[in-house]
XYZ file of C-alpha atoms in Angstrom:
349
model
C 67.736 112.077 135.910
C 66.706 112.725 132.468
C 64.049 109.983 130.309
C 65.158 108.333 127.467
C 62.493 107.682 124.804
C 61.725 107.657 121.120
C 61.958 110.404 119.209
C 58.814 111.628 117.413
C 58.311 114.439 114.522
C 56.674 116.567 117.313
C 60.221 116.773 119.135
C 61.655 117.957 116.094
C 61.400 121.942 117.296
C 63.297 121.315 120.286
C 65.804 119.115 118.463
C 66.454 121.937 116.536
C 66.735 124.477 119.300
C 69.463 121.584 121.154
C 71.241 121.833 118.159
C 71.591 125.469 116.962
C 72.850 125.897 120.613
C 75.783 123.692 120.061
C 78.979 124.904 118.318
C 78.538 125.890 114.423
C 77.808 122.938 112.391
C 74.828 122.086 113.807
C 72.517 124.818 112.658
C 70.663 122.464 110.033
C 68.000 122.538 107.656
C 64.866 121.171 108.525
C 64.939 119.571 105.205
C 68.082 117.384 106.373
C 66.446 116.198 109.716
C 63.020 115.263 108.375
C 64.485 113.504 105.190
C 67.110 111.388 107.024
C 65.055 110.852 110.360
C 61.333 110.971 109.427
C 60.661 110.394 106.010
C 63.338 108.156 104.902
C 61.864 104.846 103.060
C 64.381 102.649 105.809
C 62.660 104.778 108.961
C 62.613 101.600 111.321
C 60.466 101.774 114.621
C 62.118 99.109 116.458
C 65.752 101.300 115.589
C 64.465 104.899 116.248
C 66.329 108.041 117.228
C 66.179 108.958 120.662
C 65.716 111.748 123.070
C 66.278 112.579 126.742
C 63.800 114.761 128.059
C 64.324 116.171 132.366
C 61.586 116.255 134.463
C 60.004 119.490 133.449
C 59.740 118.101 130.281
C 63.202 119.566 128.436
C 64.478 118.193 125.658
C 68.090 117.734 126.859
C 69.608 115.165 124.548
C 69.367 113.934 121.219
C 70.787 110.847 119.015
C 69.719 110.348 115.417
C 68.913 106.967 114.293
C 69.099 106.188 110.233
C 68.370 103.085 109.657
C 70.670 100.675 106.253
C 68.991 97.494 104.893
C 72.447 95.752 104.631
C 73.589 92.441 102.998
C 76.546 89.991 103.812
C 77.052 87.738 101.117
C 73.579 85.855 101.416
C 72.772 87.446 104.757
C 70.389 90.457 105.102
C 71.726 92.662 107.933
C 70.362 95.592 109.681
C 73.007 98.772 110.012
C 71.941 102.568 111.494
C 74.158 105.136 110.684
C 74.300 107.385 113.972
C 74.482 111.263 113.454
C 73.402 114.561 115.491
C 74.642 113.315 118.721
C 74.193 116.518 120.933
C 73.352 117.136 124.431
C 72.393 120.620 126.656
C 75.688 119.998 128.971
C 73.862 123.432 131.212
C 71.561 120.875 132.345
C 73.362 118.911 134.924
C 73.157 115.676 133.188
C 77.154 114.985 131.791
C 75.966 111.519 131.434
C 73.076 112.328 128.637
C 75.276 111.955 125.623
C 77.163 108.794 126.894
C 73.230 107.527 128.105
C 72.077 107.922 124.424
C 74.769 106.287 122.629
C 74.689 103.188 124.878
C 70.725 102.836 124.203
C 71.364 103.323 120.530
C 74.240 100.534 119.876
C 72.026 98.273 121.933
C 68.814 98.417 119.900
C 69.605 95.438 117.981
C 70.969 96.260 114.681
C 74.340 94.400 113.885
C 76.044 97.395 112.718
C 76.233 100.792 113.653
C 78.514 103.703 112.643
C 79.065 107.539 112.528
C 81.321 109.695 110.153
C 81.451 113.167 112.200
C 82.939 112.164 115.473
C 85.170 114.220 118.077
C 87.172 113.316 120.430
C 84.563 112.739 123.276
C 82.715 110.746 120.935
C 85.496 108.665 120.084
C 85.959 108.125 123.728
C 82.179 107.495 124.357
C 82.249 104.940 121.596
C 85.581 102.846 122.568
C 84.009 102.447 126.084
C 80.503 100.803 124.298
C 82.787 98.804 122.277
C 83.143 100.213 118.797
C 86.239 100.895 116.923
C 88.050 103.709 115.236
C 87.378 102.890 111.156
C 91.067 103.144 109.458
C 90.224 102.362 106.305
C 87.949 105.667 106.138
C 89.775 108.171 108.244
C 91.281 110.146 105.512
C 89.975 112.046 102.096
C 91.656 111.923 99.117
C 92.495 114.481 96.386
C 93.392 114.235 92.488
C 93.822 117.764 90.821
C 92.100 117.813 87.592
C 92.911 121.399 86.645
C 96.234 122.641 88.095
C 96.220 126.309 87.210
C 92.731 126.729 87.836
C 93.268 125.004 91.507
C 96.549 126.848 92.240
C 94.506 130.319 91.532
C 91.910 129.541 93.533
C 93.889 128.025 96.876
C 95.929 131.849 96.149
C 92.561 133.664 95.880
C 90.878 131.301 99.072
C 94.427 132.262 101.325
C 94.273 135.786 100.263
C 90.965 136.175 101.174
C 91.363 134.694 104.443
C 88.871 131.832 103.217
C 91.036 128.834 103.132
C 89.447 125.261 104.807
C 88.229 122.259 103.646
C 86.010 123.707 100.952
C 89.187 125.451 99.154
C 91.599 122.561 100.086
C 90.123 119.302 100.903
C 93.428 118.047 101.653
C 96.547 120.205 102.810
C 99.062 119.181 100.791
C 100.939 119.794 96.997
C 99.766 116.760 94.829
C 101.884 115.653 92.307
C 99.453 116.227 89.882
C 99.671 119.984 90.098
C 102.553 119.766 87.948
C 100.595 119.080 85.339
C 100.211 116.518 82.310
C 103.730 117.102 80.938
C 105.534 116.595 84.098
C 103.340 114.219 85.538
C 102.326 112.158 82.817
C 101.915 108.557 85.526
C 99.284 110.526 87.282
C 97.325 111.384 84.242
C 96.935 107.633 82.482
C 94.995 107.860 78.710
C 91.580 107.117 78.439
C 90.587 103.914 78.064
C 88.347 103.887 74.759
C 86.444 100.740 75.580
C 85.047 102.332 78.686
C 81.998 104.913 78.702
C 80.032 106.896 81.104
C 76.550 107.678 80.959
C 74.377 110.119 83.450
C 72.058 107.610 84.929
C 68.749 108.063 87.339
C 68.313 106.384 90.664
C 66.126 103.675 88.561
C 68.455 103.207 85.974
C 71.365 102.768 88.621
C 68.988 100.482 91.415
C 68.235 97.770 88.095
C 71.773 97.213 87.580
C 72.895 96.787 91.207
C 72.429 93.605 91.554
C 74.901 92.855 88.400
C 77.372 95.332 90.487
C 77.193 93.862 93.911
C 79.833 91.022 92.762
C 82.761 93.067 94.113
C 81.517 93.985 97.850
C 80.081 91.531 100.319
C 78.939 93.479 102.873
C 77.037 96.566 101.238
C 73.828 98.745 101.334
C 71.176 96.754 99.747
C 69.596 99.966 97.399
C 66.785 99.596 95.629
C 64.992 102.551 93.276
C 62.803 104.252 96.121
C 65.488 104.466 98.927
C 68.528 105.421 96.587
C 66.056 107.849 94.895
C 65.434 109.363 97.980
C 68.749 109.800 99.044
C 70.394 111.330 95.603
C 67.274 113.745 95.539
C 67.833 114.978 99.130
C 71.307 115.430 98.660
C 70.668 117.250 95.472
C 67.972 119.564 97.279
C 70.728 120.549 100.085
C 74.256 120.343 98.920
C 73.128 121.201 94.825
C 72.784 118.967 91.612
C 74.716 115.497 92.511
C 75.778 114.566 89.236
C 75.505 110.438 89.161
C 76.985 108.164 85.701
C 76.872 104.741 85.045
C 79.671 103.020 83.473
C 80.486 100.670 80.713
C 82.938 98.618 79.230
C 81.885 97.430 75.698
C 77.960 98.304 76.784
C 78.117 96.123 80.005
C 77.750 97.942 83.284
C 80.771 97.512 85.389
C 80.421 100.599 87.737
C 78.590 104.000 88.711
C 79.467 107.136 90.573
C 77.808 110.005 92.047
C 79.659 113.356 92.951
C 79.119 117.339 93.932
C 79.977 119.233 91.623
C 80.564 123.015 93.042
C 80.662 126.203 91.479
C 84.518 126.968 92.605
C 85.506 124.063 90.595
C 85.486 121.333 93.651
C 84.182 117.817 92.822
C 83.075 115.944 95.941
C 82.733 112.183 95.540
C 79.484 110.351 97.574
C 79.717 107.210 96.314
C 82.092 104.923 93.966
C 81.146 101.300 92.945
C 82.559 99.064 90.199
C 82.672 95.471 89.641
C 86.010 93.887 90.683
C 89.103 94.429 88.439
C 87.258 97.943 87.225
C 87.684 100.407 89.769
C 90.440 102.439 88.111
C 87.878 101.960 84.985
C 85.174 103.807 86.684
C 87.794 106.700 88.625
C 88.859 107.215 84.952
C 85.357 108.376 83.550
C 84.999 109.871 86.785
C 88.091 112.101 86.338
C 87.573 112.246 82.449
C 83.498 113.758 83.071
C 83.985 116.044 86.225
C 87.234 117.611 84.117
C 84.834 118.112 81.047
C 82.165 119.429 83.149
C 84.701 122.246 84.534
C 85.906 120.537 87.541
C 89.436 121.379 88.865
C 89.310 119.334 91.932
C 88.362 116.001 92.586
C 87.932 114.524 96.369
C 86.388 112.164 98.551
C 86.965 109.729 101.403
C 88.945 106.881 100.933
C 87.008 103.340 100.927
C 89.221 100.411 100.672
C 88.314 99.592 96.909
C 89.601 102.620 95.733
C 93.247 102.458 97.186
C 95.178 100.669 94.618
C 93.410 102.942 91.832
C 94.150 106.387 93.704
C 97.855 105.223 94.642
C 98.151 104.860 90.696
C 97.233 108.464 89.928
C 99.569 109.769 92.811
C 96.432 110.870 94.902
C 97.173 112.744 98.499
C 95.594 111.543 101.358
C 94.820 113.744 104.626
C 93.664 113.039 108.259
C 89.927 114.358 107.487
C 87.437 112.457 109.644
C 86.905 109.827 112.804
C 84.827 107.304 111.094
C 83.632 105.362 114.194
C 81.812 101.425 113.455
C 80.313 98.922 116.188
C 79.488 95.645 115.236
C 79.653 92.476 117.736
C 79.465 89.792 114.681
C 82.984 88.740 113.971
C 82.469 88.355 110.159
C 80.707 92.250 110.083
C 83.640 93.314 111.718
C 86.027 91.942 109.034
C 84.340 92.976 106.086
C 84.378 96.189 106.688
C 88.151 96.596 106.680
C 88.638 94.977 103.402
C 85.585 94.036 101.222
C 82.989 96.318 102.007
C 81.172 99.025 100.474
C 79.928 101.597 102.970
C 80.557 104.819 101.441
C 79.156 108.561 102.374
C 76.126 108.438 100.539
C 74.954 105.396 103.288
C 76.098 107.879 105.818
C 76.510 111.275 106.587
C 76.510 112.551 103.053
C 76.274 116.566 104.040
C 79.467 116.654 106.212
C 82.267 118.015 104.144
């Protein structure tokens, strides 16, 4: 039966080789693994990833472990979002995955959760206790462009290229009608509310201001959300993040993908409470200027009143998965948290 153990950079060739044996997806950049697993300023020894290595010494399994400084109100909490769960099914151990999982929701952090499940994953995790995580299980999509989008969804099914990277969500949004037919979807500007690029240090000093709105939220500071806007940068291109203002006082900030084909991916959306359709607006208003024709994302619960405004279509897109045994954890998250993709698995489309 195979060893379970921490994982350590040494194991990282044989991680690899688990993984670029698995089903496309998981044929990563080294960049990705040592960033999020090795290097990362939250790297936690007492919540580490984990391996199962046979007797021969193959490595046969592998879980990653990213560890969240967290906060509840006035409570500091300790989250690890779980990612790379793979396993070498060719040697005899079925049980490996399942083994791994169960080690990793029992290290003692009080909340753990995933965004890139399947369905045996799901399974594994209802058995340990988790939950499916409603409020994130579908993207969202607001059409900033309509021509421009309707050419290139033509061009993307002509070409036989069509999938999540053409259409993040299969379906006709209102808003491709356009500004004169859909004028509710498209509300004016609001003049008293402005958007600024922003760096991680600019963005970490003003959290604390921000953090009204969400009680249970990732606790950034400058180093870790530095690290994790420059690594997502280096691997998925230039993430584009804004602060914004109403009458000069921070009430929000963003940060998005901008892609060459016009798509906008949203990581991460924060405002103060009362603001969020504020801070979507500049959103919309700066990825449109910037050439955007597409704007998507997953849902979060404090965007849902905002996006039903604008007529945004929603899509079955992921199986966010959570565990938490704490009562209080467990409630936050549907309704007051803020736990977006940037805290997670930031390079799964």
């Amino acid at each position: 039966m195979a060893t379970i153990r921490s994982f350590e950079p040494d194991d990282l060739p044989a991680v690899r080789a688990l993984m670029g044996a698995d089903p496309p997806g998981w044929d990563l950049d080294e960049r990705l693994l040592l960033g999020t697993l090795v290097d990362h300023p939250w790297t936690d020894s007492e919540l580490p990833s984990l391996v199962a290595i046979e007797e021969d010494g193959r490595l046969v399994g592998f879980i990653g472990s990213q560890p969240r400084v967290m906060h509840l109100g006035g409570r500091r909490l300790r989250g690890v979002c779980c990612s790379h769960l793979v396993a070498d099914v060719k040697a005899g151990s079925s049980a490996v995955g399942a083994l791994l999982l169960r080690r990793l929701l029992s290290a003692g952090q009080d909340l753990t959760f995933t965004d890139s499940a399947n369905e045996t994953v799901l399974r594994m995790w209802l058995t340990f206790g988790g939950d499916l995580d409603h409020s994130r299980a579908c993207d969202w999509m607001l059409v900033l462009r309509p021509a421009r989008w309707l050419r290139s969804g033509l061009r993307a099914a002509a070409t036989g290229k069509s999938g999540r990277h053409a259409t993040p969500v299969a379906a006709v949004p209102f808003q491709a009608a356009g500004r004169k037919l859909a004028k509710r979807a498209f509300p004016p500007h609001d003049s008293a509310v402005a958007g600024t690029d922003a760096t991680a240090a600019e963005i970490a000093d003003l959290l604390p201001a921000l953090a009204r709105r969400a009680r249970l939220a990732v606790a950034y500071d400058t180093e870790t959300l530095g690290h994790d806007l420059g690594l997502a940068s280096a691997l998925l291109g230039s993430v584009v993040s804004r602060l914004v203002r109403r009458h000069g006082e921070p009430i929000g900030w963003y940060a998005y993908v901008p892609r060459p084909d016009g798509l906008c991916r949203v990581l991460h959306l924060d405002a103060i409470r009362g603001e969020e359709e504020a801070v979507l607006g500049e959103l919309v208003d700066a990825a449109r200027s910037r050439g955007g024709s597409v704007l998507c994302g997953r849902m979060e619960p404090n965007l849902q009143e905002p996006l039903r405004g604008r007529f945004a279509v929603l899509g079955f897109a992921r199986r966010p998965l959570i565990h938490a045994r704490d009562p209080e954890v467990r409630a936050a998250l549907a309704a007051s948290s803020l736990l977006t993709q940037l805290s997670g698995e930031w390079w799964v489309a």
